[in-house]
PDB file of C-alpha atoms and ligand atoms in Angstrom:
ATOM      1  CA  UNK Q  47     143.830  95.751  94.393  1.00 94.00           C
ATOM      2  CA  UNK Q  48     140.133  96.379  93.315  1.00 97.00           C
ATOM      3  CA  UNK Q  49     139.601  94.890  89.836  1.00 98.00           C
ATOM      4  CA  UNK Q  50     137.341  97.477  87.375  1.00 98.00           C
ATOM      5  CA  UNK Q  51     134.767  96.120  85.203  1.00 98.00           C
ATOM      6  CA  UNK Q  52     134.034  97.463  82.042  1.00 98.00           C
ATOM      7  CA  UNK Q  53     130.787  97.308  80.477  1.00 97.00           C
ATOM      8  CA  UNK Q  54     131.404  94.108  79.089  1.00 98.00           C
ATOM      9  CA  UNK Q  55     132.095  92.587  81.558  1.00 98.00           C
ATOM     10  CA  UNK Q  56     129.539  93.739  83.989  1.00 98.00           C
ATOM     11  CA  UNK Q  57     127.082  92.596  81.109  1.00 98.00           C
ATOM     12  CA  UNK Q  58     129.021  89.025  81.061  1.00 98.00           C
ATOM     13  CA  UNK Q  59     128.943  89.217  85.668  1.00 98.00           C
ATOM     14  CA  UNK Q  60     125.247  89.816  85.374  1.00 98.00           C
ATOM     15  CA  UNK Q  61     124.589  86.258  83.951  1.00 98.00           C
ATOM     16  CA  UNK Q  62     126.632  84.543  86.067  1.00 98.00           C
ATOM     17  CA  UNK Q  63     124.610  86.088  88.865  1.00 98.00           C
ATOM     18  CA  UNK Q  64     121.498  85.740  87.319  1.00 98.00           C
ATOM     19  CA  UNK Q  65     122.470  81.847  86.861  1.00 98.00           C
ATOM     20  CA  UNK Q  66     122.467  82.123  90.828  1.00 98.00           C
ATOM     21  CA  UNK Q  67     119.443  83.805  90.489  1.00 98.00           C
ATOM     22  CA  UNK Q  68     117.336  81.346  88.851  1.00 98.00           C
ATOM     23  CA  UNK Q  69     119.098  78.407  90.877  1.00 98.00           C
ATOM     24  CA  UNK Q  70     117.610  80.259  93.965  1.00 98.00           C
ATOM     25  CA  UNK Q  71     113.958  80.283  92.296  1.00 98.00           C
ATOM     26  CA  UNK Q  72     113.946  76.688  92.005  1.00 98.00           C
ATOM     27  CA  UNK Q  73     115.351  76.190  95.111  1.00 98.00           C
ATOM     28  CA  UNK Q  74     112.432  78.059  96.243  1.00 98.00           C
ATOM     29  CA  UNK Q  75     109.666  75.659  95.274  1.00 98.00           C
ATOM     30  CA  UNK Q  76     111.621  72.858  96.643  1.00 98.00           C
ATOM     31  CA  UNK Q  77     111.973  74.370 100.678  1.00 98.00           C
ATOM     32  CA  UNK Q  78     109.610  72.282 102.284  1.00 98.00           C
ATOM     33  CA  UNK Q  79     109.389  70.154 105.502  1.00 98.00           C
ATOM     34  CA  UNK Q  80     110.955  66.873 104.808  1.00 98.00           C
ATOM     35  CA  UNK Q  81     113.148  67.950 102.236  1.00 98.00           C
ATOM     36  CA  UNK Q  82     117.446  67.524 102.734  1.00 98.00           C
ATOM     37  CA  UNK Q  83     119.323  70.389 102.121  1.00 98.00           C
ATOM     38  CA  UNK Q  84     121.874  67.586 100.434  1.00 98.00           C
ATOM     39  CA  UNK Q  85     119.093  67.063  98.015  1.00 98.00           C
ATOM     40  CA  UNK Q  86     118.439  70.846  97.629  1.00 98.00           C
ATOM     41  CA  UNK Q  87     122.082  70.874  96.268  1.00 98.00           C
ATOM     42  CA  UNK Q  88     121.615  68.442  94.017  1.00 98.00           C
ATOM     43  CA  UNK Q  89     119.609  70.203  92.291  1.00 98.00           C
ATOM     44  CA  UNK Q  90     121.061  73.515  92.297  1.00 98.00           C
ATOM     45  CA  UNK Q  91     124.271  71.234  90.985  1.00 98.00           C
ATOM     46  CA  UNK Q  92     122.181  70.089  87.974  1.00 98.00           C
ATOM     47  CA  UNK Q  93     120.747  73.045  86.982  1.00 98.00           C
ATOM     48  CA  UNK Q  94     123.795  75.507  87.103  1.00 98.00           C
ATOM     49  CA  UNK Q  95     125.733  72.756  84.729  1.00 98.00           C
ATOM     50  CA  UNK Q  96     123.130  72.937  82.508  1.00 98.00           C
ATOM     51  CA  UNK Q  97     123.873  76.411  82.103  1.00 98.00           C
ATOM     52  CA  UNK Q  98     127.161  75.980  81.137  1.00 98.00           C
ATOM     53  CA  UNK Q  99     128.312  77.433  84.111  1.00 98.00           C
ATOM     54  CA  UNK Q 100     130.007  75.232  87.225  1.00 98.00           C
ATOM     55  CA  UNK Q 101     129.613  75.715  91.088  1.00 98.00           C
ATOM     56  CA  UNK Q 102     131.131  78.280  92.388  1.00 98.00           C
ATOM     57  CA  UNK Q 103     131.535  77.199  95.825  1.00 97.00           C
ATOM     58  CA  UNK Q 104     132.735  73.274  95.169  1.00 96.00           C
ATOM     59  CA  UNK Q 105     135.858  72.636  95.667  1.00 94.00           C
ATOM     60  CA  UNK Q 106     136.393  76.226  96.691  1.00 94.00           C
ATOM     61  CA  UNK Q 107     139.203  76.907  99.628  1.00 93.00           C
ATOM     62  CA  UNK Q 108     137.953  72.267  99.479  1.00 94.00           C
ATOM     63  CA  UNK Q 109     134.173  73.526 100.703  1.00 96.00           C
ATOM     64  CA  UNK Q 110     133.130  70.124  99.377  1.00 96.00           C
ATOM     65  CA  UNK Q 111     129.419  71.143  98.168  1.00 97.00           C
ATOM     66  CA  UNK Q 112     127.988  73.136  95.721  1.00 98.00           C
ATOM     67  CA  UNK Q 113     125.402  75.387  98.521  1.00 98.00           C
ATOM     68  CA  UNK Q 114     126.377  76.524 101.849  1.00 97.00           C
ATOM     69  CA  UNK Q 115     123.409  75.562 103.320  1.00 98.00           C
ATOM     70  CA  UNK Q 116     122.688  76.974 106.981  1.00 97.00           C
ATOM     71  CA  UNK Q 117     119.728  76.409 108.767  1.00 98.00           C
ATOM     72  CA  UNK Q 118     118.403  78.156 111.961  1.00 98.00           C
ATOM     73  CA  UNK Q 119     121.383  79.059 114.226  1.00 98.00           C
ATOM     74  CA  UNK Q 120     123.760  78.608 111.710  1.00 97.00           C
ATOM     75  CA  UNK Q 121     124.953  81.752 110.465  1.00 97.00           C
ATOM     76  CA  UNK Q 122     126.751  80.956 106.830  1.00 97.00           C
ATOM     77  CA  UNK Q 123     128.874  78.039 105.430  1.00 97.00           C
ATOM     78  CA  UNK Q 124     127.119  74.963 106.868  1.00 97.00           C
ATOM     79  CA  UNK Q 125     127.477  71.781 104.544  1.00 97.00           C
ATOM     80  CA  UNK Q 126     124.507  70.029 103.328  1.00 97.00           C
ATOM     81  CA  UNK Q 127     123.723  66.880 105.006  1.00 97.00           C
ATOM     82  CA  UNK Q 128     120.831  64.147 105.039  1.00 98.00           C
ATOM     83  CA  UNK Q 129     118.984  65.775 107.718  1.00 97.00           C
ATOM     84  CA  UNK Q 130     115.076  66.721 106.614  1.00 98.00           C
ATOM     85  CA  UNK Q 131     113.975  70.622 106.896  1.00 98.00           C
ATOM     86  CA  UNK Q 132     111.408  70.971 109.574  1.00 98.00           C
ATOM     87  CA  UNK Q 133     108.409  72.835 109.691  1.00 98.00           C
ATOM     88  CA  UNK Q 134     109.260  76.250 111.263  1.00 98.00           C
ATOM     89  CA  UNK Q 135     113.417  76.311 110.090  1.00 98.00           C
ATOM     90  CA  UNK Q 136     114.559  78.845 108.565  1.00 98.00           C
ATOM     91  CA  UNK Q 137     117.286  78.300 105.824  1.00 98.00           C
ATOM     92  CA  UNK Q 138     119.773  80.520 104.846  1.00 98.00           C
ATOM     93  CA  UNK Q 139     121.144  79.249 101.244  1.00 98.00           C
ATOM     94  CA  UNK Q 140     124.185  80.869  99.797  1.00 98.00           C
ATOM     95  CA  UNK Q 141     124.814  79.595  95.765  1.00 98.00           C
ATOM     96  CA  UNK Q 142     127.794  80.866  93.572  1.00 98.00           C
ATOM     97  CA  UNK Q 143     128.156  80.022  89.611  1.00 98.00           C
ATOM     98  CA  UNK Q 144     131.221  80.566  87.517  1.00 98.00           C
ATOM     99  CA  UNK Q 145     130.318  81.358  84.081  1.00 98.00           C
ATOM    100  CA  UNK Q 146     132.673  82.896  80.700  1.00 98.00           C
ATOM    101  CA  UNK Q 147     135.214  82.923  83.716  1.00 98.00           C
ATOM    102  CA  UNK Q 148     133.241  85.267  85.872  1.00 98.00           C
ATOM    103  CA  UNK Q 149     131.379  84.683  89.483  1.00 98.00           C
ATOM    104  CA  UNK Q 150     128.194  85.166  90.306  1.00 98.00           C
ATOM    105  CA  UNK Q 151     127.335  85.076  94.295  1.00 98.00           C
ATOM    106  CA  UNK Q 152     124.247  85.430  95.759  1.00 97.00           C
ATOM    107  CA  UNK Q 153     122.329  83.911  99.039  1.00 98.00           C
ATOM    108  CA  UNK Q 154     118.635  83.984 100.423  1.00 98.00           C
ATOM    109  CA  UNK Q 155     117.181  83.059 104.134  1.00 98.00           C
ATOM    110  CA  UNK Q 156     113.587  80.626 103.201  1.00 98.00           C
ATOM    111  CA  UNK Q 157     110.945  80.026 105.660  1.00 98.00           C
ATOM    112  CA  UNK Q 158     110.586  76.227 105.876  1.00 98.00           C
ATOM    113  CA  UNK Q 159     106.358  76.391 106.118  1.00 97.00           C
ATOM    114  CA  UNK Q 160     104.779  78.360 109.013  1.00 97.00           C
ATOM    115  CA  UNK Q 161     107.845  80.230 111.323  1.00 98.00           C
ATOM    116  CA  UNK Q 162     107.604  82.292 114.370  1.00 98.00           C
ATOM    117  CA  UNK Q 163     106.755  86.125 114.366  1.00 98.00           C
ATOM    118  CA  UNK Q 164     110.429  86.997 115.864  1.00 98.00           C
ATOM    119  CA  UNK Q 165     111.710  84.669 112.966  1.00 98.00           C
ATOM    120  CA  UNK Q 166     110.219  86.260 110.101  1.00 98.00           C
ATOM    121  CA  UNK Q 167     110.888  89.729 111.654  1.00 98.00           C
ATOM    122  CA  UNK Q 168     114.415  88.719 111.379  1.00 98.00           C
ATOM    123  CA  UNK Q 169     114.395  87.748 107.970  1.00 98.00           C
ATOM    124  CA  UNK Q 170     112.799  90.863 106.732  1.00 98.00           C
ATOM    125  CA  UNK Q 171     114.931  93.078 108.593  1.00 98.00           C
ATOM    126  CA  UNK Q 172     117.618  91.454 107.393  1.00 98.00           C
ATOM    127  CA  UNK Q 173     116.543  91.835 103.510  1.00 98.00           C
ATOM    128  CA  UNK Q 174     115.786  95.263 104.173  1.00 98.00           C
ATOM    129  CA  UNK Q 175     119.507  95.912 105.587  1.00 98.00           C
ATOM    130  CA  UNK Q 176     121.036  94.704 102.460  1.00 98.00           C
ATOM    131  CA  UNK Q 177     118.946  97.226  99.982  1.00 98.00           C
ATOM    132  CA  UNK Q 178     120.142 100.334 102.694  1.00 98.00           C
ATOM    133  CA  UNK Q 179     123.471  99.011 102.129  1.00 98.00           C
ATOM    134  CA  UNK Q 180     123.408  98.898  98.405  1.00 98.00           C
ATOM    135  CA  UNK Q 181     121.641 101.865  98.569  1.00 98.00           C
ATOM    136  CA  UNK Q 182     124.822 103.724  99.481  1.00 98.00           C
ATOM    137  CA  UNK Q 183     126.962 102.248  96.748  1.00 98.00           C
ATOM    138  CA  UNK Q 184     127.636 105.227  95.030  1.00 98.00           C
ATOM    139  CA  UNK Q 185     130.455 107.646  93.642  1.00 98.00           C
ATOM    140  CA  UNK Q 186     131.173 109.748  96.102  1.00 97.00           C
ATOM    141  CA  UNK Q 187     130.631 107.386  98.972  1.00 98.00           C
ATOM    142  CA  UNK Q 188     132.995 104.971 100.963  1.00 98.00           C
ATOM    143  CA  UNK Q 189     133.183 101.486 101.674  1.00 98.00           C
ATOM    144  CA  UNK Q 190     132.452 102.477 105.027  1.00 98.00           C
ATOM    145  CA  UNK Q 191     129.084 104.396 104.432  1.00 98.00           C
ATOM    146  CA  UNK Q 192     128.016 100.592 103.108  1.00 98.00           C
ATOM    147  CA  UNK Q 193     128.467  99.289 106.456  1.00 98.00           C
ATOM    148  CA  UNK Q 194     127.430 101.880 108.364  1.00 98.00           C
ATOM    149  CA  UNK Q 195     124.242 101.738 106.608  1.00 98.00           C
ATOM    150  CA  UNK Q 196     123.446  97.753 107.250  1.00 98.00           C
ATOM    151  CA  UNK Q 197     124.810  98.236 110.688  1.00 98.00           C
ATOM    152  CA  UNK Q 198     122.969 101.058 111.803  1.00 98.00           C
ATOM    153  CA  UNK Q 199     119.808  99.680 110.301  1.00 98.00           C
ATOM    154  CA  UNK Q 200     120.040  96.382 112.299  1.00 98.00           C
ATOM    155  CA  UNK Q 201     121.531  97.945 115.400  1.00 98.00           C
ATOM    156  CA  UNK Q 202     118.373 100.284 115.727  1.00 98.00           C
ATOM    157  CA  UNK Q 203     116.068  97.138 116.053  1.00 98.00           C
ATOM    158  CA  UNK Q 204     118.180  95.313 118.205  1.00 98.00           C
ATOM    159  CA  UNK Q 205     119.753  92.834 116.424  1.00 98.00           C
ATOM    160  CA  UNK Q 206     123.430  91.377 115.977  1.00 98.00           C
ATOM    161  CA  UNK Q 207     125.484  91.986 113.584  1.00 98.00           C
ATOM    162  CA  UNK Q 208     128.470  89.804 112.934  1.00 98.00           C
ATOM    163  CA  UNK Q 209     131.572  91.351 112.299  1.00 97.00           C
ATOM    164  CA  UNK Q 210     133.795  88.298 111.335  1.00 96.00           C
ATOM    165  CA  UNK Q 211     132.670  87.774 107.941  1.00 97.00           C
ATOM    166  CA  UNK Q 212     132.173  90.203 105.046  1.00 98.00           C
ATOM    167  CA  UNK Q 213     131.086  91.153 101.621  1.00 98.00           C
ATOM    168  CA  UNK Q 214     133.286  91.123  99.198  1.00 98.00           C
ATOM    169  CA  UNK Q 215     134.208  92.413  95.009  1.00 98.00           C
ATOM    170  CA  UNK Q 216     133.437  90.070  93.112  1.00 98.00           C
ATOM    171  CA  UNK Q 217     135.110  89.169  89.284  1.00 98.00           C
ATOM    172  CA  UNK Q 218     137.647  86.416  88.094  1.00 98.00           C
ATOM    173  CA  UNK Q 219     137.341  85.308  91.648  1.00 98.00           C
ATOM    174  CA  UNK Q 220     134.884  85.128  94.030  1.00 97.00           C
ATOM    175  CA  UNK Q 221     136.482  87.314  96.441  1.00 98.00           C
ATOM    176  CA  UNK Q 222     137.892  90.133  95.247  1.00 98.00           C
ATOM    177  CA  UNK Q 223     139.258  93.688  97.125  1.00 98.00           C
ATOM    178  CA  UNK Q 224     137.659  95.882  98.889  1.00 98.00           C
ATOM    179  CA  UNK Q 225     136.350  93.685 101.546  1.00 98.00           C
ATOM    180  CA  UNK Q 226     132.428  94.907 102.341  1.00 98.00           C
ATOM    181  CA  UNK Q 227     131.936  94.847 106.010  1.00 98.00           C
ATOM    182  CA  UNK Q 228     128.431  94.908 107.133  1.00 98.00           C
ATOM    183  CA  UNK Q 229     129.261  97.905 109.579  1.00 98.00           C
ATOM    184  CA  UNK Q 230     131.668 100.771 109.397  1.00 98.00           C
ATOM    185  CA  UNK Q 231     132.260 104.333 109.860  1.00 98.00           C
ATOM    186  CA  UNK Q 232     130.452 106.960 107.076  1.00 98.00           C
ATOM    187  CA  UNK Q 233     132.977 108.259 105.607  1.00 98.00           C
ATOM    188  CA  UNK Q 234     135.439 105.948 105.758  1.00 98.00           C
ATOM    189  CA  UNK Q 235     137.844 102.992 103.517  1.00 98.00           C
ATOM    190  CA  UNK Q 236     137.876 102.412 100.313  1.00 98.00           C
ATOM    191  CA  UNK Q 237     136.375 105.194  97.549  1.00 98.00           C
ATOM    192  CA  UNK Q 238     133.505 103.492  95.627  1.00 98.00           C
ATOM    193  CA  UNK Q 239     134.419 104.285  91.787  1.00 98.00           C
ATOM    194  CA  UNK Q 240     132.405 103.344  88.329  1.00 98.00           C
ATOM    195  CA  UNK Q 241     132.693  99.435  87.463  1.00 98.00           C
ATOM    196  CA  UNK Q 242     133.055  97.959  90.776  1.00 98.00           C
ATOM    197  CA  UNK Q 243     131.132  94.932  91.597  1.00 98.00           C
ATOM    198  CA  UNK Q 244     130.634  93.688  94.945  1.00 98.00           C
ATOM    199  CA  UNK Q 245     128.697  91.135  96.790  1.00 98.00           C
ATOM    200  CA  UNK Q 246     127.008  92.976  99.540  1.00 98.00           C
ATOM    201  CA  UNK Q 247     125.609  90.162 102.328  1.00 98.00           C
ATOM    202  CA  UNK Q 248     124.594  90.932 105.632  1.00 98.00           C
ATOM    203  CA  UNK Q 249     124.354  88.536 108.259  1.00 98.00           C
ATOM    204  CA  UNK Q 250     122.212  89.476 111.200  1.00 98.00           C
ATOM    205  CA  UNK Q 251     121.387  87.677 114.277  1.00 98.00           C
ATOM    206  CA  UNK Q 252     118.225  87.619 116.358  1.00 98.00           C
ATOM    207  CA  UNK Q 253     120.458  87.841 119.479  1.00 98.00           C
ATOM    208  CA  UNK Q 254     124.317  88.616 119.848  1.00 98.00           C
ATOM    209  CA  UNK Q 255     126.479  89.149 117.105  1.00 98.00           C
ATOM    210  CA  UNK Q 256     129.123  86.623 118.600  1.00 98.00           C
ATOM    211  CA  UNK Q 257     129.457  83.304 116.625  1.00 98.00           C
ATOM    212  CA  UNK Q 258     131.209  80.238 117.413  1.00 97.00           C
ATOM    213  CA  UNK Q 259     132.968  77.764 115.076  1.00 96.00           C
ATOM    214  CA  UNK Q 260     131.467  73.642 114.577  1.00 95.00           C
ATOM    215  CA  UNK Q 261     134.390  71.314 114.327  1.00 94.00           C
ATOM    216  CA  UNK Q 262     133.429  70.787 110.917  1.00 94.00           C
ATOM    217  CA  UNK Q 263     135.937  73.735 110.055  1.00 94.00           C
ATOM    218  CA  UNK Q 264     133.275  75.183 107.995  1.00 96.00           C
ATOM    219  CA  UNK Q 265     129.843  76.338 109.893  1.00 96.00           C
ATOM    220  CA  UNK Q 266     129.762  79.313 111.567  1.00 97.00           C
ATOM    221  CA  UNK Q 267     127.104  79.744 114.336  1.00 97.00           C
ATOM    222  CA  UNK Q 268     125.120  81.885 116.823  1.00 98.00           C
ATOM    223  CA  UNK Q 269     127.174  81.623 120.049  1.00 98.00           C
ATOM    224  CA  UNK Q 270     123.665  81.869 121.635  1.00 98.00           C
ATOM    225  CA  UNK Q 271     121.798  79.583 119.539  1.00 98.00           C
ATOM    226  CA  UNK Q 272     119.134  82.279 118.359  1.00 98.00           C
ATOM    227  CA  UNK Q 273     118.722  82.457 114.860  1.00 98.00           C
ATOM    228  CA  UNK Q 274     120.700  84.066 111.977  1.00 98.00           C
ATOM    229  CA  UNK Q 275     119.613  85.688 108.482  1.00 98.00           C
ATOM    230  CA  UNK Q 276     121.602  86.214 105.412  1.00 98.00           C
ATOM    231  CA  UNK Q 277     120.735  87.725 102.302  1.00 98.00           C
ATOM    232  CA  UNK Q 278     123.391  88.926  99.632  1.00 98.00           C
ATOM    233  CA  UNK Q 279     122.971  90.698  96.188  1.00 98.00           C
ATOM    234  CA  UNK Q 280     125.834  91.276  93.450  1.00 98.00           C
ATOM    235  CA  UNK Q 281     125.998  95.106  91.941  1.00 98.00           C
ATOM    236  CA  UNK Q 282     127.575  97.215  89.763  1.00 98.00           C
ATOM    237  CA  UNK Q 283     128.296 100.696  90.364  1.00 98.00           C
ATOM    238  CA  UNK Q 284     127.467 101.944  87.062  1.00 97.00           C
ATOM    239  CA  UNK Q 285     127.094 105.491  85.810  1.00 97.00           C
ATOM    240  CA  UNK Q 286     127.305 106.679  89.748  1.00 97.00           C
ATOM    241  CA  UNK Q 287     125.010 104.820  91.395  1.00 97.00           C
ATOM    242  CA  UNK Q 288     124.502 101.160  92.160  1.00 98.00           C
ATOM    243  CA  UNK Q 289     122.583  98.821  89.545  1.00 98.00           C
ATOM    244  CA  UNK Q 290     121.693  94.805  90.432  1.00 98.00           C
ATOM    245  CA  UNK Q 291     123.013  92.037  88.765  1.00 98.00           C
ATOM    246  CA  UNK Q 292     121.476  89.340  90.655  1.00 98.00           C
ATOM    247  CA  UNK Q 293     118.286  89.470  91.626  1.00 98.00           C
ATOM    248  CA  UNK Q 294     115.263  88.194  94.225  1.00 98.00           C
ATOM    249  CA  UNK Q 295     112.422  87.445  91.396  1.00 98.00           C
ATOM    250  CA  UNK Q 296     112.768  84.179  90.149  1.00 98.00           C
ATOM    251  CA  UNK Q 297     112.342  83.154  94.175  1.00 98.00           C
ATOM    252  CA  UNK Q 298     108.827  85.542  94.243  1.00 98.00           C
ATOM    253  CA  UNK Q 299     107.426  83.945  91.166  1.00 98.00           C
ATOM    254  CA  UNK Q 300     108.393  80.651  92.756  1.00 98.00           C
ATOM    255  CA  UNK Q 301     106.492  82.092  96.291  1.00 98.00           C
ATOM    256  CA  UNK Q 302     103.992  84.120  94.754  1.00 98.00           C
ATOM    257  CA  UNK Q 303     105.237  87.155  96.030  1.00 97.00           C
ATOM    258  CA  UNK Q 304     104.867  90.625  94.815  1.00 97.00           C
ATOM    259  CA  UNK Q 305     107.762  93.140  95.340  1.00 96.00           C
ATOM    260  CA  UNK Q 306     108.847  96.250  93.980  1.00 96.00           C
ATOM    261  CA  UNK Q 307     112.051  96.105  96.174  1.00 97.00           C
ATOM    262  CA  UNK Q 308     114.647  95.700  93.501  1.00 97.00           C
ATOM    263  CA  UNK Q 309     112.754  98.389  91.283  1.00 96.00           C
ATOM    264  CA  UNK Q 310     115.172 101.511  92.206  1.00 96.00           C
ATOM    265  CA  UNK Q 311     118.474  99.322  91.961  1.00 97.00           C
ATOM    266  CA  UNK Q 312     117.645  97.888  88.068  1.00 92.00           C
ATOM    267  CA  UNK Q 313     119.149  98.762  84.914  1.00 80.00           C
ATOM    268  CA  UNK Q 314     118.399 102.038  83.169  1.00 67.00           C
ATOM    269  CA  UNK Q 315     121.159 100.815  80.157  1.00 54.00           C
ATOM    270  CA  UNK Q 316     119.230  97.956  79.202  1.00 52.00           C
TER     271      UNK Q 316
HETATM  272 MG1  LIG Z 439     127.530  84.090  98.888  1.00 87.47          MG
HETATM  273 MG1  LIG Z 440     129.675  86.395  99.015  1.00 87.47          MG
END
């Protein structure tokens, strides 16, 4: 059953996302060659506590960490370990916060330093799949137009797009009806409606959409070993169209990046 936000609580959803948000950004200045991604979650353990706000992953369906941290082939859910970022990873980290008994969910693919062409092709393909997907979370639209959206977007330039894991609603619990696949049919599913929030994430491979499972029970991977991207955002369909909770910026202050990316997706209540 799909859970409808009022106002309130979209208000209350947006800072548990932006907790996410801002555990990204200083995740961001702390991506570097030499650096372990179980010290990464550290951090991002610290600093969400001292929002008053907990993990939202730990101790979720037992994921024992507080990041899914997946680097290079690994697609989503890898668990941090004590093994140093290289120059020329990529790492795709995936944080969730629960705050005033809402979740926030969001995830961003880092370059670790200098990474190949093909690499950062993928990344920013990827990033741009997830704004054509939330830019077709309206009234009037269907679940399906989402997905079609991401999928199309990625199929057109050749890449894979995996099919076994999804986006999701997002509330009380971290995943919440409708399920958001990253490809569909137009026209299809579930009816988007006013107060929904859902996590939209795409995860895109440079190669073939198949994955494998480690033995780990938890990381998913390329079944080719080329690498994967994943970038998610948490919105509110508000007033008919689709408004961010979470955002990107706290991670371009931390880069020095300009972008207007998010501009057409922000608040016009606030
Ligand atoms: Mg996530
Ligand atoms: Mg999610």
């Amino acid at each position: 059953m799909i859970k409808i936000k009022n106002s309130e609580e979209i208000e209350i959803m947006r800072e548990s996302a932006l907790v996410v948000s801002r555990t990204l950004g200083i995740l961001a200045k702390e991506v570097k060659p030499g650096v372990t991604t179980l010290f990464l979650d550290k951090i991002a353990e610290e600093y969400i506590r001292s929002q008053d706000a907990i993990p939202g992953f730990l101790g979720l369906y037992d994921f024992p960490n507080t990041l899914c941290m997946s680097p290079n082939a690994q697609v989503v859910h890898g668990i941090p370990n004590d093994k140093p970022l290289q120059e020329g990873d990529i790492i795709s980290i995936d944080c969730g916060a629960l705050k005033n008994g809402f979740y926030g969910d969001h995830a961003y693919t880092f370059a670790v330093g200098e990474i190949e062409e093909e690499t950062r092709k993928l990344l920013e393909v990827t990033k741009q799949s997830l704004y054509e997907g939330i830019r077709q979370l309206k009234v009037g639209n269907r679940v399906g137009d989402v997905g079609y959206a991401i999928q199309k977007y990625c199929e057109d330039r050749g890449y894979g797009v995996v099919r076994e894991l999804v986006g999701h609603g997002l509330g009380r619990k971290m995943h919440e009806d409708p399920e958001m696949p990253n490809y569909g049919k137009r026209g299809r599913g579930k009816k988007l409606m006013n107060g929904m929030v859902v996590a939209i994430e795409p995860m895109i491979n440079l190669g073939t959409h198949r994955i494998n499972h480690l033995s780990d029970g938890w990381t998913i991977l390329t079944k080719d070993g080329k690498p994967s991207a994943h970038f998610e955002h948490d919105i509110a369909i508000v007033n008919g169209k689709p408004e961010l909770l979470s955002t990107f910026k706290y991670i371009y202050d931390a880069l020095g990046i300009v972008s207007d990316e998010e501009l057409e997706f922000n608040s016009t209540t606030l």
